[in-house]
Structure formats: C-alpha cells, structure tokens
Amino acid sequence: MLGPGIAAYLILSVVLFATGAFGVLIRRSPLIILLALELMLNAGNLALIAFSRQLGNGDGQIFALTVMVVAAAEAVLGLGLIVAVSRKRVELDVDKLTTLSG
Amino acid sequence: MNEFTAPSIDWSALSPVLVSLGGAVVVLLVSLFLPVRIRRGFGAVVASVCFLAAGAAAIALFAADETGRGIVADALRRDRLAELAEIFVMGAGLLTVGVSFRERGGGDRAGEYYALLLTAASGMAFFVSASNLMTLFLGLEWFSICLYVLTAIAVERLSGLEAGLKYLIVGSFGSAVLLFGSALVYGATGAIGFEQIAAGTDDAERLFVVAGLAMILVGLAFKASAAPFHMWTPDVYEGAPTPITGFMSAATKVAALVVTLRVLVTVFPSEAELWTVALAVIVCISLAWGNLAALVQTNVKRMLAYSSISHAGFLLMAIAAGNALGGRALLYYLIAYSAVSVGSFAVVAIRERELAGPVTLASLAGFGWERPFLGTSMALFMFGFIGLPPAGIFLGKFYVFSAVIDRGWTWLAIVGVVATVVSVYYYAGVIRAMFMQRRELAVVAAGGSPPTDRALVAAVAVAVVVTIGSFVAADPLLEIARDAVALLPFPEG
C-alpha cells in the first residue's frame, strides 16, 4: 500500500512553516516564540527529507541532520537568554522588553 | 565492494577558517587557567595574532592563485571573492580587538569574549566560501549564533540581554526562511551545490525556484539588515557592546553581501530579471527608511544603526546592477565602508566609557575640542559616510551609481543621490555636536577622564588610514576587486 504522495508532505511542511511564522509574529512569550522558531526550522527539515526521498539522493537528509544540530544550538542559546532575562525579575513578555526603542 | 575514496580536502585553502577557530579554542581553554586580571590581555594578544595570521593566509591565497576550485569535496569553494572577503573580515576583527581592549567590566569573561569573536570571524570566513546550500546555512548560523552571544555577553545589563534575545529571534526567523527556501530550491533542481542548481534550473518547476529564490533572498537580507528586514538592527546595535556593534556593522555586512552576490549570480543566473528588480525594491525601501529614521535619532548608536541600513541599500544597489562593474563597486565600497564603520563605533565606544552612559548628540558636545584626534577622525568618518572625499565611499558611491546607470537604471542612481543628500543632515549633526555645540555642565566624565587608550587610538588610526587610503589608492584596490569578481558569471557583461 502506498503512503501519501510528495504533495501531502509539502503541504504539511508549508502549513507547519506558516504556523511557526505566525507564532513568532503574534505570540508574546519568548518561550512560545522559540517553540515557533523550532517549528519553522523543522518544517524546512520535513520538506528537505520529503524531497530527498522523492529525488532518491541523500543530500537533503544530510542537510536535515545539520539543521537539527544548529536548531539545538539555537534553542540552548535562546533558553539561556530567557533564563538570564527572568533572573532580572522581568516579566517574560516581548512587548514589555522595551529598554531599547526610539 | 566499492573502492573507498576519501574526499579531497585542500587544507591550505581552509587555513583562514582553521587559524581563527584554533585561536578560539586556545583562548577559551587557556584563559580558564589564568588569573582574571591577565585574561583580557592574553585573549587580546592571541586574538590579534590569529586575526593577523588568518588575514595573512587569506592574502597569500589571494596572491597565489586566480582560479577558483572546490575544496572539501566541493562543499566549499576557494576563489578570490571568498579570500578578499576573508581579508576584510579578519581586518575588521583585528580592529575590534583594539577597540574592545579597555572595555569596562567583564574581565572574568574576556576569554569567552575573544573566543567568540574569533569563532564569529571563522564562521564568516566559512560562510563566504560556501558552495552549496548546506554550507551556506551552516556558515550563516555559525557566525550568527556567536554574534547572538556576543550581543548579550554583558549579562548584568538588561539592555544587552534584550538585544541578544531580539537578535536571536529575528535572526533565527531569517535563517528559517532561508532554510525553507533552500529546501524548495533543492526539491526543484535535485541538487544543493550552487553550480549544479544553476545547471538544473532550466527544466525545474519554476514556482519552486522562484519561491526558493525569494526566501533565500529574504534570509540574506535579514543578515545584511536591509529594509524591510531590518527591524532588529537599531535595538541590537544599541544594546550590544559598542566594539561588537562595530564588528557586526562591518564584518556581518561584508559576509552577507558577498554571499548575496555569489548566490544570486552563480545560483540564479536564469532568474536575473527577477532578482535585480526585487533588489531594486529592497534598495529603495532601505534608502528611504534608513535615512528618514536616522533623521530623528538622538542616540548616536541608533543613528549609526539606521545609517547602516541605508548603506545596505547602497551596497545592494551594486548587486542589483547585475554586472561586473557592480561587483567591483560592491567590493570597493565594502573596504571603505568597513573602515568607516568600525572607526566611528570605536569613537562612540570611547565616549561611552568616559560617560559611563549612552552617547547622544547632546553628550558629544565639545568632544571634538577635548580629544582633537578622535574628534577629527569622527568628523572624517561622518564625511566618509556621506560620501565626500577624501574617503573611499565617495568613489564607491560613484562606481555604484555608474554600475546601475550602465544597466539602464538611471532612476535608481537618482534615488541614491537624493538619499545621500538627505543623509548629510544627520551626519553633519554629529560634527556640529562635536565642534560647535556648547558643552553642558551636566556632561562630565564618569570617575575622571579614563587613561589614554592606545589600542583604541591605534584602531581608529588604522581606520582613518584605510578610509583615506582607499580613496588615494583607488586604482590598485579596484584592480583587486576586479580580480575578485572575475570568475562570477554576471548576467550582463
């Protein structure tokens, strides 16, 4: 039995990417924004792996592995920064982080 | 059973990346065992040596060979474009070491600071030699993550943390867009290598290619801080430690723009009509937004941030021309721009240390008379930003405009000239503040005047020499720029 075609995977990855992008733009908690960023990166991964499977070459899968490493580094750094901000006893809300403006 | 053949790796061509990365490891490990008071000196010395060595290696590679070829199994590419960009990055790094040497506070994390600076430069050197979509993404994230940490390195300041978090969020957003675009291009052409993609675009699904091109361009525009993808720039430039701001404004721009040039010209020659027009739109928005927002700034760092957005406009204009003249103009412009940029942030850094507070136009009052050398240099840098002689940006702008006129886009050159005229107001405002404004009594140096900072003054002096030198020695530099872009297949001549 055949699974869903490449189109289904692509549509799912576009939906995930859009969800992530939308989340980054409208959510205010930095934690949720980090989650949404991960969603965007992994939407890219899904598209890469689907294409790799369709094309029958491994480049996309290697690319996706690299992206996972980078995404992990980014998440660690993001969480570190959030912890550092929250230690300053500042409410975690990106709309209220407005020391810098002008 | 297949014969195993290891990929060929040209280690010598990788040396700028390896030297700076090796230096970072040394600084990071050794400074752990050193007493806090000598960590800063140790880090600065090792970083300077590594930047010099990496720059010298890049110069030697540039001189040795005019051909371009793949290194590390075609994942990276050595050619003169990459090597020239590496020279710029290492030069900016070296000046940044001089500027940061006497930064107040943070002695216990000086090791991390210099290690991250070296790693960022190494990532940029990797990024500019990227030759497939994976190394492109990896290089981009490599130096970006280092810069996120450097922005927030003063963890006791909330503004630094805030800037770091904002940079991380917006920067990662840009990278994710670039990644998705790369995935689409890979899907359409079945390749991730730049040249293979270019060969495969003819019989590819055009929708995917165009969408991928657009998303890759947006991702790179985020890094180059071109409007409308610039929203992080003012906050991050203001919140980051000033030496790092100078490094970001010079080296990140070099890396992002050189890679934009390379990607657009080598990967998407068949879509040249499309990306030149798209760039022209980005150029107009950047010039308009950068200049108009800079007019109302009173904080000098924010003003320079908006100025860097408008300069991203001028630099992208050179790429939008889509011809070899534009490529030359871009590289030449970058020499002068990097020097002016690092130099002006260095002057802001020393004023900031004197005041122990943000530098505004009001608090610059009388600075030109108090510190004649730094004041005059700052005035020169401001003239440089406007594009007046004797600074190289004068000729840079001239070549950029002639490149777009060559393409038949006189209107874009006119937009550039108008933007330049508008920019006179805010750049001249700094000179006016330094030399013609009465000093208010409220502005006094915090804790007495700090001792003369030889490292910073030397960095400013080098920036002055490069700024003027790029004007005086324009011909040889243009020759170098021409050699660097000689291998790129420009769509128009």
Coordinates of C-alpha atoms in Angstrom, one line a residue:
Chain A
M1 CA 0.0 0.0 0.0
L2 CA 1.3 3.4 -0.9
G3 CA 1.5 6.2 1.6
P4 CA 0.6 9.8 0.9
G5 CA 2.4 11.4 -2.0
I6 CA 5.1 14.2 -2.0
A7 CA 2.4 16.8 -2.3
A8 CA 1.0 15.8 1.1
Y9 CA 4.4 16.2 2.8
L10 CA 4.9 19.5 1.1
I11 CA 1.5 20.9 2.1
L12 CA 2.2 19.7 5.7
S13 CA 5.6 21.4 5.7
V14 CA 4.2 24.6 4.4
V15 CA 1.4 24.6 7.0
L16 CA 4.0 23.9 9.7
F17 CA 6.2 26.7 8.4
A18 CA 3.2 29.1 8.3
T19 CA 2.1 28.2 11.8
G20 CA 5.6 28.8 13.1
A21 CA 6.0 32.1 11.3
F22 CA 2.6 33.2 12.5
G23 CA 3.5 32.1 16.0
V24 CA 6.7 34.2 16.0
L25 CA 4.8 37.2 14.8
I26 CA 1.9 37.2 17.2
R27 CA 2.9 35.3 20.4
R28 CA 4.4 37.4 23.2
S29 CA 6.1 34.9 25.4
P30 CA 9.7 34.3 24.3
L31 CA 9.4 30.6 25.2
I32 CA 6.5 30.2 22.7
I33 CA 8.4 32.2 20.2
L34 CA 11.3 29.8 20.5
L35 CA 8.9 26.9 20.0
A36 CA 7.5 28.5 16.9
L37 CA 11.1 29.0 15.6
E38 CA 11.8 25.4 16.0
L39 CA 8.6 24.6 14.1
M40 CA 9.8 26.7 11.2
L41 CA 13.2 25.0 11.1
N42 CA 11.6 21.6 11.3
A43 CA 9.2 22.5 8.5
G44 CA 12.3 23.1 6.4
N45 CA 13.6 19.7 7.5
L46 CA 10.4 17.9 6.6
A47 CA 10.5 19.4 3.1
L48 CA 14.2 18.5 2.7
I49 CA 13.6 14.9 3.7
A50 CA 10.5 14.6 1.6
F51 CA 12.4 15.9 -1.4
S52 CA 15.4 13.7 -0.7
R53 CA 13.1 10.7 -0.7
Q54 CA 11.5 11.7 -3.9
L55 CA 14.7 12.5 -5.7
G56 CA 16.5 9.5 -4.4
N57 CA 19.6 11.3 -3.3
G58 CA 20.9 11.7 0.3
D59 CA 21.8 15.4 0.2
G60 CA 18.6 16.5 1.7
Q61 CA 18.8 14.1 4.6
I62 CA 22.4 15.2 5.4
F63 CA 21.2 18.8 5.3
A64 CA 18.4 18.0 7.7
L65 CA 20.8 16.4 10.2
T66 CA 22.9 19.5 10.1
V67 CA 19.9 21.7 10.6
M68 CA 18.9 19.7 13.7
V69 CA 22.3 20.3 15.2
V70 CA 22.0 24.0 14.5
A71 CA 18.5 24.2 15.8
A72 CA 19.6 22.5 19.1
A73 CA 22.4 25.1 19.5
E74 CA 19.9 27.9 18.8
A75 CA 17.4 26.5 21.3
V76 CA 20.1 26.2 24.0
L77 CA 21.1 29.8 23.5
G78 CA 17.6 31.0 23.4
L79 CA 16.7 29.3 26.7
G80 CA 19.9 30.6 28.2
L81 CA 19.0 34.1 27.3
I82 CA 15.4 33.7 28.6
V83 CA 16.8 32.3 32.0
A84 CA 19.1 35.3 32.2
V85 CA 16.3 37.7 31.5
S86 CA 14.0 36.1 34.0
R87 CA 16.7 36.3 36.7
K88 CA 16.5 40.0 36.3
R89 CA 12.9 39.5 37.6
V90 CA 11.5 40.9 34.4
E91 CA 8.1 39.7 33.2
L92 CA 8.6 37.4 30.2
D93 CA 6.7 39.3 27.6
V94 CA 8.4 40.6 24.5
D95 CA 6.1 43.6 24.3
K96 CA 7.4 44.7 27.7
L97 CA 11.1 44.3 26.8
T98 CA 11.4 47.8 25.7
T99 CA 14.5 49.2 27.2
L100 CA 15.7 49.7 23.7
S101 CA 13.4 51.9 21.5
G102 CA 13.4 55.2 19.7
Chain B
M1 CA 32.6 -3.9 -3.0
N2 CA 33.2 -0.2 -3.8
E3 CA 36.5 1.3 -3.6
F4 CA 36.6 3.9 -0.8
T5 CA 38.0 7.3 -1.8
A6 CA 38.3 10.0 0.8
P7 CA 37.1 13.4 -0.4
S8 CA 40.0 15.7 -1.3
I9 CA 40.5 18.5 1.2
D10 CA 42.6 21.4 0.5
W11 CA 43.8 22.3 4.0
S12 CA 45.8 25.3 3.0
A13 CA 42.8 26.9 1.4
L14 CA 40.9 26.4 4.7
S15 CA 43.6 28.0 6.7
P16 CA 41.9 31.3 7.5
V17 CA 38.9 29.4 8.9
L18 CA 41.1 26.9 10.8
V19 CA 43.5 29.5 12.2
S20 CA 40.8 31.7 13.7
L21 CA 38.9 28.6 15.0
G22 CA 42.1 27.2 16.5
G23 CA 42.8 30.5 18.2
A24 CA 39.3 30.5 19.7
V25 CA 39.9 27.0 21.2
V26 CA 43.3 28.2 22.6
V27 CA 41.8 31.3 24.2
L28 CA 38.8 29.5 25.6
L29 CA 40.8 26.7 27.2
V30 CA 43.9 28.5 28.4
S31 CA 42.1 31.5 29.9
L32 CA 40.3 29.2 32.2
F33 CA 43.6 28.6 34.0
L34 CA 44.8 32.2 34.0
P35 CA 44.1 34.7 36.8
V36 CA 41.3 37.0 35.9
R37 CA 43.5 40.1 35.6
I38 CA 45.6 38.8 32.7
R39 CA 42.8 37.0 30.8
R40 CA 41.9 40.1 28.9
G41 CA 45.5 40.7 27.8
F42 CA 46.0 37.1 26.9
G43 CA 42.8 36.9 24.9
A44 CA 43.5 40.1 23.1
V45 CA 47.1 39.1 22.1
V46 CA 46.0 35.6 20.9
A47 CA 43.1 37.1 19.0
S48 CA 45.2 39.7 17.3
V49 CA 47.8 37.2 16.3
C50 CA 45.2 34.9 14.9
F51 CA 43.4 37.6 13.0
L52 CA 46.8 38.7 11.6
A53 CA 47.7 35.2 10.7
A54 CA 44.3 34.4 9.2
G55 CA 44.4 37.6 7.2
A56 CA 47.9 36.9 6.0
A57 CA 46.9 33.4 4.9
A58 CA 44.0 34.9 3.0
I59 CA 46.3 37.4 1.3
A60 CA 48.7 34.6 0.4
L61 CA 45.9 32.5 -1.0
F62 CA 44.6 35.5 -3.0
A63 CA 48.0 36.2 -4.4
A64 CA 48.8 32.6 -5.2
D65 CA 46.1 31.6 -7.5
E66 CA 43.5 33.3 -9.7
T67 CA 41.4 30.1 -10.4
G68 CA 38.5 29.0 -8.3
R69 CA 38.0 25.4 -7.2
G70 CA 36.1 23.3 -4.8
I71 CA 37.7 22.4 -1.5
V72 CA 36.3 19.8 0.9
A73 CA 34.6 17.8 -1.9
D74 CA 33.0 20.9 -3.4
A75 CA 31.1 21.9 -0.3
L76 CA 33.3 25.0 0.0
R77 CA 35.0 26.9 -2.8
R78 CA 38.2 28.8 -2.8
D79 CA 38.3 31.8 -5.1
R80 CA 39.4 35.3 -4.9
L81 CA 36.0 36.6 -3.9
A82 CA 36.0 34.5 -0.8
E83 CA 39.6 35.3 0.0
L84 CA 39.1 39.0 -0.3
A85 CA 36.0 38.9 1.9
E86 CA 38.1 36.9 4.4
I87 CA 40.7 39.6 4.4
F88 CA 38.0 42.2 5.2
V89 CA 36.6 40.1 8.0
M90 CA 39.9 39.4 9.6
G91 CA 40.8 43.1 9.3
A92 CA 37.6 44.1 11.0
G93 CA 38.2 41.5 13.7
L94 CA 41.7 42.9 14.4
L95 CA 40.4 46.4 14.7
T96 CA 37.7 45.2 17.0
V97 CA 40.2 43.6 19.3
G98 CA 41.9 47.0 19.6
V99 CA 38.6 48.7 20.3
S100 CA 37.4 46.2 22.9
F101 CA 40.7 46.0 24.8
R102 CA 39.8 48.6 27.5
E103 CA 36.1 47.9 27.6
R104 CA 35.0 48.4 31.2
G105 CA 34.0 45.3 33.2
G106 CA 33.8 41.7 32.1
G107 CA 37.4 40.8 32.8
D108 CA 36.4 37.3 34.0
R109 CA 34.7 36.5 30.7
A110 CA 37.3 38.1 28.5
G111 CA 38.3 34.6 27.4
E112 CA 34.8 33.8 26.1
Y113 CA 34.6 37.2 24.5
Y114 CA 37.7 36.9 22.4
A115 CA 37.0 33.2 21.6
L116 CA 33.5 34.1 20.4
L117 CA 34.9 37.0 18.3
L118 CA 37.4 34.6 16.7
T119 CA 34.7 32.0 16.1
A120 CA 32.4 34.5 14.6
A121 CA 35.1 35.6 12.2
S122 CA 35.9 32.0 11.4
G123 CA 32.2 31.3 10.7
M124 CA 32.2 34.3 8.3
A125 CA 35.2 33.0 6.5
F126 CA 33.4 29.7 6.2
F127 CA 30.2 31.4 5.1
V128 CA 31.8 33.4 2.3
S129 CA 33.4 30.3 0.8
A130 CA 30.2 28.3 1.0
S131 CA 29.5 26.5 -2.3
N132 CA 26.3 24.6 -1.5
L133 CA 23.1 25.4 0.3
M134 CA 24.1 23.3 3.3
T135 CA 27.4 25.1 4.0
L136 CA 25.5 28.4 3.3
F137 CA 23.1 27.7 6.1
L138 CA 25.7 26.3 8.4
G139 CA 28.0 29.2 7.9
L140 CA 25.2 31.7 8.4
E141 CA 24.2 30.1 11.7
W142 CA 27.7 29.6 12.8
F143 CA 28.6 33.2 12.9
S144 CA 25.1 34.4 13.8
I145 CA 25.0 32.3 17.0
C146 CA 28.4 33.7 18.0
L147 CA 27.0 37.2 17.4
Y148 CA 23.9 36.5 19.5
V149 CA 26.0 35.5 22.4
L150 CA 28.4 38.5 21.9
T151 CA 25.5 40.8 21.8
A152 CA 24.2 39.6 25.2
I153 CA 27.7 39.0 26.7
A154 CA 27.3 41.7 29.4
V155 CA 24.7 39.6 31.2
E156 CA 24.4 42.2 34.0
R157 CA 22.9 44.7 31.6
L158 CA 19.2 44.1 30.8
S159 CA 19.6 46.0 27.5
G160 CA 22.2 43.6 26.3
L161 CA 20.1 40.6 27.1
E162 CA 17.1 42.2 25.5
A163 CA 19.1 42.9 22.4
G164 CA 20.5 39.4 22.3
L165 CA 17.1 37.8 22.6
K166 CA 15.7 40.1 19.9
Y167 CA 18.6 39.3 17.6
L168 CA 18.2 35.6 18.3
I169 CA 14.5 35.6 17.5
V170 CA 14.7 37.8 14.4
G171 CA 17.9 36.3 13.1
S172 CA 16.6 32.8 13.5
F173 CA 13.4 33.8 11.8
G174 CA 15.5 34.9 8.8
S175 CA 17.6 31.7 8.9
A176 CA 14.4 29.6 9.0
V177 CA 13.1 31.4 5.9
L178 CA 16.4 30.9 4.2
L179 CA 16.3 27.2 5.1
F180 CA 12.8 26.7 3.7
G181 CA 13.8 28.5 0.5
S182 CA 16.9 26.2 0.2
A183 CA 14.6 23.2 0.6
L184 CA 12.4 24.4 -2.2
V185 CA 15.3 25.0 -4.5
Y186 CA 16.7 21.6 -3.6
G187 CA 13.4 20.0 -4.4
A188 CA 13.1 21.7 -7.7
T189 CA 16.6 21.0 -9.0
G190 CA 17.6 17.9 -7.1
A191 CA 20.9 19.5 -6.1
I192 CA 22.4 21.5 -3.3
G193 CA 25.6 22.5 -5.0
F194 CA 25.5 26.1 -6.4
E195 CA 26.7 25.2 -9.9
Q196 CA 24.5 22.1 -10.1
I197 CA 21.5 24.1 -9.2
A198 CA 22.3 26.7 -11.8
A199 CA 22.6 23.9 -14.4
G200 CA 19.3 22.3 -13.3
T201 CA 17.0 25.4 -13.1
D202 CA 16.0 25.2 -16.8
D203 CA 13.9 22.1 -16.5
A204 CA 12.8 22.7 -12.9
E205 CA 9.5 23.6 -11.5
R206 CA 9.6 27.3 -11.8
L207 CA 7.3 28.0 -9.0
F208 CA 9.6 26.3 -6.5
V209 CA 12.7 28.0 -7.9
V210 CA 11.1 31.5 -7.7
A211 CA 9.7 30.9 -4.2
G212 CA 13.1 29.5 -3.1
L213 CA 15.0 32.4 -4.6
A214 CA 12.7 34.8 -2.8
M215 CA 13.0 33.1 0.5
I216 CA 16.8 32.8 0.3
L217 CA 17.0 36.5 -0.7
V218 CA 14.8 37.4 2.3
G219 CA 17.0 35.4 4.6
L220 CA 20.2 37.1 3.4
A221 CA 18.5 40.5 3.5
F222 CA 17.8 39.9 7.3
K223 CA 21.6 39.5 7.8
A224 CA 22.5 42.4 5.7
S225 CA 20.0 44.5 7.7
A226 CA 18.3 45.8 4.5
A227 CA 14.8 47.2 5.0
P228 CA 12.1 45.9 5.3
F229 CA 14.0 43.1 7.1
H230 CA 16.0 45.5 9.4
M231 CA 13.7 45.8 12.4
W232 CA 16.3 44.1 14.7
T233 CA 19.1 46.4 13.7
P234 CA 18.6 49.6 15.8
D235 CA 17.9 47.6 19.0
V236 CA 20.7 45.2 18.6
Y237 CA 23.2 47.9 17.6
E238 CA 22.2 49.9 20.6
G239 CA 22.1 47.1 23.1
A240 CA 25.3 45.2 22.1
P241 CA 28.7 46.2 23.5
T242 CA 29.9 49.0 21.2
P243 CA 33.0 47.2 19.8
I244 CA 30.8 44.3 18.8
T245 CA 28.4 46.7 17.2
G246 CA 31.3 48.0 15.1
F247 CA 32.3 44.4 14.2
M248 CA 28.7 43.5 13.2
S249 CA 28.2 46.6 11.1
A250 CA 31.4 45.9 9.2
A251 CA 32.1 42.2 9.1
T252 CA 28.5 40.9 9.0
K253 CA 27.7 43.2 6.1
V254 CA 30.8 42.1 4.2
A255 CA 29.9 38.4 4.7
A256 CA 26.2 38.8 4.0
L257 CA 26.7 41.0 0.9
V258 CA 29.5 39.0 -0.6
V259 CA 27.4 35.8 -0.2
T260 CA 24.3 37.6 -1.6
L261 CA 26.3 38.5 -4.7
R262 CA 27.7 35.0 -5.0
V263 CA 24.4 33.2 -4.6
L264 CA 22.4 35.4 -6.9
V265 CA 24.9 35.5 -9.7
T266 CA 26.1 31.8 -9.6
V267 CA 22.9 30.0 -8.5
F268 CA 20.2 32.1 -10.2
P269 CA 21.6 33.4 -13.4
S270 CA 18.3 32.4 -15.2
E271 CA 16.2 34.5 -12.9
A272 CA 18.4 37.6 -13.2
E273 CA 15.5 39.8 -14.4
L274 CA 13.5 38.9 -11.3
W275 CA 16.2 39.3 -8.6
T276 CA 17.6 42.6 -10.0
V277 CA 14.1 44.1 -9.8
A278 CA 13.5 42.6 -6.3
L279 CA 16.8 44.1 -5.1
A280 CA 15.9 47.5 -6.6
V281 CA 12.8 47.5 -4.5
I282 CA 14.7 46.5 -1.3
V283 CA 17.3 49.2 -2.1
C284 CA 14.6 51.9 -2.4
I285 CA 12.9 50.8 0.9
S286 CA 16.3 50.6 2.7
L287 CA 17.4 54.0 1.5
A288 CA 14.1 55.7 2.3
W289 CA 13.6 54.0 5.7
G290 CA 17.2 54.2 6.9
N291 CA 17.6 57.8 6.1
L292 CA 14.3 59.1 7.3
A293 CA 14.5 57.2 10.6
A294 CA 18.1 58.4 11.1
L295 CA 17.0 62.0 10.9
V296 CA 15.1 61.9 14.2
Q297 CA 17.6 59.9 16.2
T298 CA 19.4 61.5 19.1
N299 CA 21.3 58.4 20.3
V300 CA 24.4 58.1 18.2
K301 CA 24.5 54.3 18.1
R302 CA 20.9 54.2 16.9
M303 CA 21.6 56.8 14.3
L304 CA 24.6 54.8 13.1
A305 CA 22.3 51.7 13.0
Y306 CA 19.9 53.4 10.7
S307 CA 22.8 54.7 8.7
S308 CA 24.0 51.1 8.3
I309 CA 20.5 50.2 7.0
S310 CA 20.8 52.9 4.4
H311 CA 24.3 51.8 3.4
A312 CA 22.9 48.3 3.0
G313 CA 20.7 50.0 0.4
F314 CA 23.7 51.4 -1.5
L315 CA 25.6 48.1 -1.3
L316 CA 22.7 46.1 -2.6
M317 CA 22.3 48.6 -5.4
A318 CA 25.7 47.5 -6.6
I319 CA 24.4 43.9 -6.7
A320 CA 21.1 45.0 -8.3
A321 CA 23.1 46.3 -11.2
G322 CA 23.8 42.7 -12.1
N323 CA 27.0 43.4 -13.9
A324 CA 30.7 43.1 -13.3
L325 CA 31.1 46.8 -12.7
G326 CA 28.5 46.4 -9.9
G327 CA 30.5 43.6 -8.4
R328 CA 33.7 45.6 -8.4
A329 CA 31.8 48.6 -6.9
L330 CA 30.4 46.4 -4.1
L331 CA 33.8 45.1 -3.0
Y332 CA 35.5 48.5 -3.3
Y333 CA 32.6 50.1 -1.3
L334 CA 32.9 47.5 1.4
I335 CA 36.6 48.3 2.0
A336 CA 35.9 51.9 2.7
Y337 CA 32.6 51.2 4.5
S338 CA 34.1 48.7 6.9
A339 CA 36.8 51.0 7.9
V340 CA 34.5 54.0 8.4
S341 CA 32.0 51.9 10.3
V342 CA 34.5 50.3 12.7
G343 CA 36.2 53.6 13.2
S344 CA 33.0 55.5 14.0
F345 CA 31.8 52.9 16.5
A346 CA 35.3 53.0 18.1
V347 CA 34.9 56.7 18.8
V348 CA 31.4 56.1 20.2
A349 CA 32.9 53.4 22.4
I350 CA 35.5 55.6 24.0
R351 CA 33.0 58.4 24.6
E352 CA 30.7 55.8 26.1
R353 CA 33.4 54.8 28.5
E354 CA 34.1 58.3 29.5
L355 CA 30.5 59.0 30.3
A356 CA 29.6 55.5 31.5
G357 CA 26.3 56.0 29.7
P358 CA 24.8 56.2 26.3
V359 CA 26.3 58.6 23.8
T360 CA 23.7 61.1 22.5
L361 CA 24.2 64.1 20.3
A362 CA 24.0 66.3 23.4
S363 CA 26.6 64.3 25.3
L364 CA 29.0 64.6 22.3
A365 CA 29.1 68.4 22.9
G366 CA 32.7 69.6 22.9
F367 CA 34.2 66.2 22.2
G368 CA 36.0 67.5 19.2
W369 CA 37.9 70.0 21.3
E370 CA 38.5 67.7 24.2
R371 CA 40.0 64.9 22.1
P372 CA 41.2 66.5 18.8
F373 CA 42.4 63.4 17.2
L374 CA 39.3 61.3 17.9
G375 CA 37.0 64.2 17.1
T376 CA 38.7 64.9 13.8
S377 CA 38.6 61.2 12.9
M378 CA 34.9 61.1 13.8
A379 CA 34.3 64.1 11.5
L380 CA 36.3 62.3 8.8
F381 CA 34.2 59.2 9.3
M382 CA 31.0 61.2 9.0
F383 CA 32.2 62.8 5.8
G384 CA 33.0 59.3 4.7
F385 CA 29.5 58.1 5.4
I386 CA 28.1 61.0 3.4
G387 CA 30.4 60.0 0.6
L388 CA 32.6 63.1 0.4
P389 CA 36.3 62.9 -0.4
P390 CA 38.9 62.2 1.0
A391 CA 37.0 59.0 2.0
G392 CA 36.8 56.0 -0.3
I393 CA 33.0 55.8 0.0
F394 CA 32.9 58.9 -2.3
L395 CA 34.4 56.8 -5.2
G396 CA 32.4 53.7 -4.0
K397 CA 29.1 55.6 -4.4
F398 CA 30.3 56.9 -7.7
Y399 CA 31.0 53.4 -9.0
V400 CA 27.8 52.0 -7.6
F401 CA 25.8 54.7 -9.4
S402 CA 27.7 54.2 -12.7
A403 CA 27.0 50.4 -12.4
V404 CA 23.2 50.9 -12.2
I405 CA 23.3 53.6 -14.9
D406 CA 25.2 51.1 -17.0
R407 CA 22.3 48.8 -16.6
G408 CA 20.0 51.5 -17.7
W409 CA 18.5 52.3 -14.3
T410 CA 19.3 56.0 -14.1
W411 CA 16.3 56.4 -11.8
L412 CA 17.9 54.2 -9.2
A413 CA 21.0 56.3 -9.2
I414 CA 18.9 59.4 -8.7
V415 CA 17.2 57.7 -5.7
G416 CA 20.7 57.1 -4.4
V417 CA 21.8 60.7 -4.9
V418 CA 18.6 62.0 -3.1
A419 CA 19.3 59.6 -0.2
T420 CA 22.8 60.9 0.0
V421 CA 21.6 64.5 0.2
V422 CA 19.2 63.7 2.9
S423 CA 21.9 61.9 4.9
V424 CA 24.0 65.0 5.0
Y425 CA 21.7 66.4 7.7
Y426 CA 22.2 63.7 10.3
Y427 CA 25.9 63.0 9.7
A428 CA 26.6 66.7 9.8
G429 CA 24.6 66.8 13.0
V430 CA 27.3 64.7 14.7
I431 CA 30.1 67.0 13.5
R432 CA 28.1 70.0 14.7
A433 CA 27.5 68.5 18.1
M434 CA 31.2 67.7 18.5
F435 CA 32.6 71.0 17.4
M436 CA 30.0 73.7 17.5
Q437 CA 27.8 72.9 20.5
R438 CA 28.4 74.4 23.9
R439 CA 29.3 71.8 26.4
E440 CA 26.7 71.4 29.1
L441 CA 27.9 71.2 32.6
A442 CA 25.9 68.1 33.2
V443 CA 28.1 66.1 30.9
V444 CA 31.2 65.1 32.8
A445 CA 33.4 62.1 32.5
A446 CA 32.5 59.4 34.9
G447 CA 35.1 58.7 37.5
G448 CA 37.5 61.2 36.0
S449 CA 38.9 61.0 32.5
P450 CA 40.0 57.5 31.6
P451 CA 43.6 56.9 30.8
T452 CA 44.6 57.2 27.1
D453 CA 43.6 54.1 25.4
R454 CA 46.4 53.3 23.0
A455 CA 44.9 50.2 21.5
L456 CA 41.7 52.0 20.6
V457 CA 43.5 55.1 19.3
A458 CA 45.6 52.8 17.1
A459 CA 42.5 51.1 15.8
V460 CA 41.0 54.5 15.0
A461 CA 44.2 55.5 13.3
V462 CA 44.2 52.4 11.1
A463 CA 40.5 53.0 10.2
V464 CA 41.5 56.6 9.2
V465 CA 44.4 55.3 7.1
V466 CA 42.1 52.8 5.3
T467 CA 39.4 55.4 4.8
I468 CA 41.7 57.9 3.2
G469 CA 43.9 55.2 1.7
S470 CA 41.0 53.6 -0.2
F471 CA 40.5 57.0 -1.8
V472 CA 44.1 57.6 -2.6
A473 CA 44.9 54.1 -3.8
A474 CA 41.6 53.6 -5.6
D475 CA 43.1 52.1 -8.7
P476 CA 45.0 49.2 -7.3
L477 CA 42.1 48.4 -5.0
L478 CA 39.7 48.4 -7.9
E479 CA 42.1 46.1 -9.7
I480 CA 41.9 43.7 -6.7
A481 CA 38.1 44.0 -6.7
R482 CA 38.0 43.2 -10.4
D483 CA 40.2 40.1 -9.9
A484 CA 37.9 39.0 -7.1
V485 CA 34.7 39.1 -9.2
A486 CA 36.4 37.9 -12.4
L487 CA 35.1 34.4 -12.1
L488 CA 31.5 35.2 -11.4
P489 CA 29.2 34.7 -14.4
F490 CA 27.4 38.1 -14.4
P491 CA 24.1 38.1 -16.3
E492 CA 25.1 41.4 -18.1
G493 CA 28.6 41.6 -19.4

